[in-house]
PDB file of C-alpha atoms and ligand atoms in Angstrom:
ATOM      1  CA  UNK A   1       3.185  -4.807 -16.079  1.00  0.00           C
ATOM      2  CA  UNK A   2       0.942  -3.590 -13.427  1.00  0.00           C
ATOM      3  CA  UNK A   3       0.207  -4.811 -10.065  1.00  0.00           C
ATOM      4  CA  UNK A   4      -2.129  -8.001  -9.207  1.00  0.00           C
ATOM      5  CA  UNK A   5      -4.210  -6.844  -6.156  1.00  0.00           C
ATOM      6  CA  UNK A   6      -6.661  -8.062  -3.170  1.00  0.00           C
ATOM      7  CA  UNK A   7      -7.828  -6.906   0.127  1.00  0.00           C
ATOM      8  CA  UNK A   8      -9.316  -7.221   3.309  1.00  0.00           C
ATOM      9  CA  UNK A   9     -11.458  -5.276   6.096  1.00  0.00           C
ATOM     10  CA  UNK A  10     -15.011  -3.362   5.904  1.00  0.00           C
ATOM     11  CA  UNK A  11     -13.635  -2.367   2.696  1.00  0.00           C
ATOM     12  CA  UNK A  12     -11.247  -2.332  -0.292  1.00  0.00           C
ATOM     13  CA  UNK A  13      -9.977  -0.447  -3.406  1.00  0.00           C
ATOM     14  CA  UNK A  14     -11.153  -2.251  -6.294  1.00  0.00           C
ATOM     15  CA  UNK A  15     -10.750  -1.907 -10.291  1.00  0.00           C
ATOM     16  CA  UNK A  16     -14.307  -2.074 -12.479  1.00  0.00           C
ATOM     17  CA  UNK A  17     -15.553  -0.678 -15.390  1.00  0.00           C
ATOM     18  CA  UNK A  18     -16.792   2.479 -13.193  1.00  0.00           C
ATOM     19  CA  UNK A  19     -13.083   2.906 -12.515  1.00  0.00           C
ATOM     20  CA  UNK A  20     -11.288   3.040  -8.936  1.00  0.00           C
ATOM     21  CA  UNK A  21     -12.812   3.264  -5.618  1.00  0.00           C
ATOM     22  CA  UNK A  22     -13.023   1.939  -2.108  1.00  0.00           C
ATOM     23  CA  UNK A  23     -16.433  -0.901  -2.457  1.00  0.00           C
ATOM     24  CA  UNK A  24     -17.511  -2.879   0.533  1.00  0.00           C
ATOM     25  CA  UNK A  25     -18.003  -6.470  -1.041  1.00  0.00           C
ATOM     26  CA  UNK A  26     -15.725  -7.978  -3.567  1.00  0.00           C
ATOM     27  CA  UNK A  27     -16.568  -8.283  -7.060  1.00  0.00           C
ATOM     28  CA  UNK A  28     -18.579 -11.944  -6.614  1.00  0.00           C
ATOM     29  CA  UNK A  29     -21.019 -10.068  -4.292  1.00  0.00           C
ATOM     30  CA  UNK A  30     -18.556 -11.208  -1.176  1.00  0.00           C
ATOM     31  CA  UNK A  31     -17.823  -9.042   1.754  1.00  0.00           C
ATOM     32  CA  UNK A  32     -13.633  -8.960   2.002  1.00  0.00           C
ATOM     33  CA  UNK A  33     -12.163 -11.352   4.747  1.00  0.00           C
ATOM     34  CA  UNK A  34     -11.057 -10.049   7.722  1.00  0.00           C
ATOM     35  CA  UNK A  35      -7.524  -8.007   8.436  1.00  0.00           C
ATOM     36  CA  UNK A  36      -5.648 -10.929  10.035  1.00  0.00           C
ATOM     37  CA  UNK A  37      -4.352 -10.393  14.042  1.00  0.00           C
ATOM     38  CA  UNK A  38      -0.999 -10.602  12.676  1.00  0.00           C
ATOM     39  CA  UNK A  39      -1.204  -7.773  10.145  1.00  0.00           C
ATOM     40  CA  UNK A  40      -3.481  -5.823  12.909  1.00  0.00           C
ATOM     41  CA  UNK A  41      -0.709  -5.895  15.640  1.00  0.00           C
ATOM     42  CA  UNK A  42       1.825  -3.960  13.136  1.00  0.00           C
ATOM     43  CA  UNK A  43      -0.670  -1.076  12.995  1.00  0.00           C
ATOM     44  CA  UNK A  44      -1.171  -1.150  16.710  1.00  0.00           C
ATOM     45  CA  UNK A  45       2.757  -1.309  16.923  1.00  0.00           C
ATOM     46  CA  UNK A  46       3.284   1.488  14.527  1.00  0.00           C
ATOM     47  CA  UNK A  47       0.440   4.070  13.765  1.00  0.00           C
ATOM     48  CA  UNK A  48       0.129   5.388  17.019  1.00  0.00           C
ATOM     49  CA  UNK A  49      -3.735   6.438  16.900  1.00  0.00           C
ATOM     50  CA  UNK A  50      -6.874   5.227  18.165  1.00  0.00           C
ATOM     51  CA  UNK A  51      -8.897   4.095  15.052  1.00  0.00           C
ATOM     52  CA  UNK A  52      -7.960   0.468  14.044  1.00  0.00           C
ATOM     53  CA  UNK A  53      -7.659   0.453   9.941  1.00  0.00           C
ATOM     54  CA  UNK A  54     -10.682  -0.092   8.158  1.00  0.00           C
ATOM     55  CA  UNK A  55      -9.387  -1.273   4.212  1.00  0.00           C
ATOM     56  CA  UNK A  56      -6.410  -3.611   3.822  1.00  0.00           C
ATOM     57  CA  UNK A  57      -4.795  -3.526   0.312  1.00  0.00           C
ATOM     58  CA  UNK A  58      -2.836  -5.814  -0.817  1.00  0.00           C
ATOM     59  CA  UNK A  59      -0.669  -5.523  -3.717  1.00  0.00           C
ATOM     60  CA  UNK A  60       1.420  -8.382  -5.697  1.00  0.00           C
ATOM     61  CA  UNK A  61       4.471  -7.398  -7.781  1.00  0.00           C
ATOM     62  CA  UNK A  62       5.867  -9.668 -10.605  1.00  0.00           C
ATOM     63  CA  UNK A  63       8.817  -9.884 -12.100  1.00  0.00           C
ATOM     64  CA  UNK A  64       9.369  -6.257 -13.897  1.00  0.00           C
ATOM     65  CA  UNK A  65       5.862  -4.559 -12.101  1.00  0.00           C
ATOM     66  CA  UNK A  66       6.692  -1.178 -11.035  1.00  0.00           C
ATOM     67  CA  UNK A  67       4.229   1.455  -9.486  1.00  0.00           C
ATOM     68  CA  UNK A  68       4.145   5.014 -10.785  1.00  0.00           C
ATOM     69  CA  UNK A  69       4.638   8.127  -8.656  1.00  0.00           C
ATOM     70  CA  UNK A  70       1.329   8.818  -6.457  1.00  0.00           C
ATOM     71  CA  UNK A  71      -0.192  10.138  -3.987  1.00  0.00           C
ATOM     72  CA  UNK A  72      -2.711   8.475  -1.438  1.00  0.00           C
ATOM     73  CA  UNK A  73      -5.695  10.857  -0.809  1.00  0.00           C
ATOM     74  CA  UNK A  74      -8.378   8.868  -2.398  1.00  0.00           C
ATOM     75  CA  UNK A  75      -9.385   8.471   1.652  1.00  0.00           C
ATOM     76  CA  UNK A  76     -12.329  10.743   2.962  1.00  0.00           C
ATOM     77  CA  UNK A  77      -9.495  12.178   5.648  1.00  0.00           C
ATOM     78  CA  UNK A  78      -5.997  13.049   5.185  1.00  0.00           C
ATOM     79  CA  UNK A  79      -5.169  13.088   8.787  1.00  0.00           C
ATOM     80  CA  UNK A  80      -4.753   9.126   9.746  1.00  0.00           C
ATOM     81  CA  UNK A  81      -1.340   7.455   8.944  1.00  0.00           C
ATOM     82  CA  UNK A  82      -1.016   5.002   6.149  1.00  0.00           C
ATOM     83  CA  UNK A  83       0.754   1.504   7.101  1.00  0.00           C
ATOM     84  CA  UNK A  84       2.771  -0.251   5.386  1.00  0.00           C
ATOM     85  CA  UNK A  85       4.408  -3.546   4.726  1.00  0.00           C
ATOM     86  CA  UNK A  86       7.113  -5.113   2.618  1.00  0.00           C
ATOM     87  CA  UNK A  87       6.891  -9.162   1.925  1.00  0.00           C
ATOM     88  CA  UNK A  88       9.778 -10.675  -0.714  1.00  0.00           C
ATOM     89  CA  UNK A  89      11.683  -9.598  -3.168  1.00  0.00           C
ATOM     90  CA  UNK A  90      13.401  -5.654  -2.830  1.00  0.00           C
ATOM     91  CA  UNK A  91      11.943  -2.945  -4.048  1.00  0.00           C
ATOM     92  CA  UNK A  92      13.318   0.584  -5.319  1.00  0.00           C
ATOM     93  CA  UNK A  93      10.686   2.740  -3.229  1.00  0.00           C
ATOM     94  CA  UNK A  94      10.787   6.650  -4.177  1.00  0.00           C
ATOM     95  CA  UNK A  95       9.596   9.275  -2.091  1.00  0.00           C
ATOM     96  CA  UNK A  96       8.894  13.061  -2.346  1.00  0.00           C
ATOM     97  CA  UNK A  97       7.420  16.059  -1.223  1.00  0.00           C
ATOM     98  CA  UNK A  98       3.884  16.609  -1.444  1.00  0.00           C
ATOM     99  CA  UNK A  99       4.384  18.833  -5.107  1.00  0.00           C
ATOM    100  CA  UNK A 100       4.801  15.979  -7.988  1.00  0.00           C
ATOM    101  CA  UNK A 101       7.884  18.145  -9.307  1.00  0.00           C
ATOM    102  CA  UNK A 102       9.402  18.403  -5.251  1.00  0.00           C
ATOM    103  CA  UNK A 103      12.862  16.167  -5.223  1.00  0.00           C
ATOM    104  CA  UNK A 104      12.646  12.522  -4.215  1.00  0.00           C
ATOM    105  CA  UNK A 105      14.554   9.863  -2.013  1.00  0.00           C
ATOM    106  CA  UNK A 106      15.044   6.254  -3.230  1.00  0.00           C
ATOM    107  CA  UNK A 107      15.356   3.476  -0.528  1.00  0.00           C
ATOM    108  CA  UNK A 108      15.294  -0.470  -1.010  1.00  0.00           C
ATOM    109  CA  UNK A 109      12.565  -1.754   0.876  1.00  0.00           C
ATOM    110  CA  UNK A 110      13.268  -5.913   2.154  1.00  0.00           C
ATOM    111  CA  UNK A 111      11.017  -7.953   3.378  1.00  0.00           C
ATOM    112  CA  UNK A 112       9.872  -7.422   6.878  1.00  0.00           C
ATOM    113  CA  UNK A 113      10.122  -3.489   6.407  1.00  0.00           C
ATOM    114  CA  UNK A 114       7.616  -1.189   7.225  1.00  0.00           C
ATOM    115  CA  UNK A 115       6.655   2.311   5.874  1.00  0.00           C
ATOM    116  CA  UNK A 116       4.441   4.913   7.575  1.00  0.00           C
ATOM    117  CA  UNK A 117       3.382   7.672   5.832  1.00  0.00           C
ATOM    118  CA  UNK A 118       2.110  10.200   8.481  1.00  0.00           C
ATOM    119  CA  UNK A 119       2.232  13.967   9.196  1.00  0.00           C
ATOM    120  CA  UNK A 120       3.489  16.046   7.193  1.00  0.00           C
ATOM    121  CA  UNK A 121       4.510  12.980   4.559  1.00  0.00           C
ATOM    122  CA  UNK A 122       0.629  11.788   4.869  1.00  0.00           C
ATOM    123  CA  UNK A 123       0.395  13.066   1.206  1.00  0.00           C
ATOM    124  CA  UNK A 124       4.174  12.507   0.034  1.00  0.00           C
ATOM    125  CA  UNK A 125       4.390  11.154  -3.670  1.00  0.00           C
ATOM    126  CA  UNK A 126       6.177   7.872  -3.280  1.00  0.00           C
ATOM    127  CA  UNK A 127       6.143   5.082  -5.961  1.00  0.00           C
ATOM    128  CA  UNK A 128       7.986   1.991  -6.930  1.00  0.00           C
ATOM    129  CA  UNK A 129      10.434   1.904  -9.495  1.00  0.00           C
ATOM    130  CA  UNK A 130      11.832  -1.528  -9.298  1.00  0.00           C
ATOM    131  CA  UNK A 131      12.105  -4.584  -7.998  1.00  0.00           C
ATOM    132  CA  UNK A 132      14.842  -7.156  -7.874  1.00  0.00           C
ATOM    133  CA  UNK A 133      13.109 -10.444  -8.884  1.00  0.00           C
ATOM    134  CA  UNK A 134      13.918 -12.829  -6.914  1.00  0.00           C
ATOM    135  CA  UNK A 135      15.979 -11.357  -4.443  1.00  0.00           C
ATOM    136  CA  UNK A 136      14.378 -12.513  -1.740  1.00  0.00           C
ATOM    137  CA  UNK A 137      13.388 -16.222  -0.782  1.00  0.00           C
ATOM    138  CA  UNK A 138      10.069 -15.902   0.771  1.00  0.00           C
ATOM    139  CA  UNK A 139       7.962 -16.204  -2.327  1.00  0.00           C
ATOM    140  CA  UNK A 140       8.751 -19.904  -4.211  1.00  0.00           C
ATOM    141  CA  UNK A 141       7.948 -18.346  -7.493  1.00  0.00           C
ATOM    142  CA  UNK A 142       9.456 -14.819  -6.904  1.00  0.00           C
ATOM    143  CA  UNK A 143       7.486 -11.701  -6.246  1.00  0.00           C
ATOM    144  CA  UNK A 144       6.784  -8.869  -3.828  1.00  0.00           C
ATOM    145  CA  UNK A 145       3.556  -8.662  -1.434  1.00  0.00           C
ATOM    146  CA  UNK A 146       2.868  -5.054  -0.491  1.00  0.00           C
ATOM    147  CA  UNK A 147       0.395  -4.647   2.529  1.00  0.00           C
ATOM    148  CA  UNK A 148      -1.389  -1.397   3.045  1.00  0.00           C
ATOM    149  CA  UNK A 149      -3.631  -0.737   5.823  1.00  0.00           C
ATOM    150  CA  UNK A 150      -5.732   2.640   5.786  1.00  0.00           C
ATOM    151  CA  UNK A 151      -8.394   4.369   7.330  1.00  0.00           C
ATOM    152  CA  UNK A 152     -10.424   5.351   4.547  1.00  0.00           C
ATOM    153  CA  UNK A 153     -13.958   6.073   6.058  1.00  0.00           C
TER     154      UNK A 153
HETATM  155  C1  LIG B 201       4.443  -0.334  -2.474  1.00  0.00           C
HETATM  156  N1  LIG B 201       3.376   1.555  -1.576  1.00  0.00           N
HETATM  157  O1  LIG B 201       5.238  -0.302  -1.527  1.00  0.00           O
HETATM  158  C2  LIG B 201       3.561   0.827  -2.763  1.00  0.00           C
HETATM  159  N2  LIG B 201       1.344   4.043  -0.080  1.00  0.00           N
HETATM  160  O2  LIG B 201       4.343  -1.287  -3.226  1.00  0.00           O
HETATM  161  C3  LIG B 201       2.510   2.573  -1.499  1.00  0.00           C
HETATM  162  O3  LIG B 201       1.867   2.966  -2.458  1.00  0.00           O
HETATM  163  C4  LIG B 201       2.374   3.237  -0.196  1.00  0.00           C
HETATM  164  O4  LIG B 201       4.318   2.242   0.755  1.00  0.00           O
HETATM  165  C5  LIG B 201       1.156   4.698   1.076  1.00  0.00           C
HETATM  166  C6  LIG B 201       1.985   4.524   2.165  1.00  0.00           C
HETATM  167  C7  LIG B 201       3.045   3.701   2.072  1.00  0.00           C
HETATM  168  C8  LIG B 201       3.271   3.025   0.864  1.00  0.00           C
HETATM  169 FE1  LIG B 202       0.565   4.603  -2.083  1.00  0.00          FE
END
């Protein structure tokens, strides 16, 4: 199972026959709703730069949807942090060097955490292998939210 995905902000990663990239308007021709305040305040809490993000993604993970080991550098520069944000169930989150074959970390991320990948772990592979359906309450039906927030142009 993959993951089910959205976004928000000037623009957003998006899935078409043409393949993956960052498009300014949604599929129907839309433009993407704006990042809300609340998601906008954990940046400002936590990236510690000047630029505000400028693509929100947001992933959802069913039950048994994991997310293979990857790196983020599909942005035009490397040096900005990447935000993000846990919402649900746990998830098995592996992280490595920025070599696919360097050796990896696991931590659970709950709900409520945040990751930041900045510096020299900017272009870390990370992935997730797991998560633990229903381990957390915040979803009625089960599920993990992940929020990214990017500068990717
Ligand atoms: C996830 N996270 O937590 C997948 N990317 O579902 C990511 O791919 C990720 O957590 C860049 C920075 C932090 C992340
Ligand atoms: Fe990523």
């Amino acid at each position: 199972m993959s993951v089910r995905m959205t976004g928000a902000g000037a623009r957003a990663w998006l899935s078409d026959t043409t393949g993956y990239r960052y498009a300014e308007t949604q599929p129907d021709g839309r433009l993407w709703p704006a990042i809300p305040t609340a998601i906008m305040n954990v940046w400002k809490k936590v990236a510690e730069v000047s630029r505000e993000p400028d693509s929100c993604l947001v992933n959802f993970y069913g039950e048994g949807t994991k997310m293979g080991l990857h790196q983020d550098r599909v942005e035009a520069e490397h040096l900005w942090p990447v935000v993000s944000i846990s919402l649900g169930d746990e998830a098995l989150f592996r992280v490595g060097g920025v070599e696919r074959r360097d050796p990896t970390k696991s931590i659970w991320l709950r709900s409520g955490d945040v990751v930041v990948l900045t510096g020299t772990s900017r272009l870390a592979y990370h992935g997730i292998d797991r998560v633990k359906f229903r381990s957390s309450g915040l979803l009625p039906k089960g599920g993990r939210i992940n929020v990214t927030l990017r500068i990717a142009s």
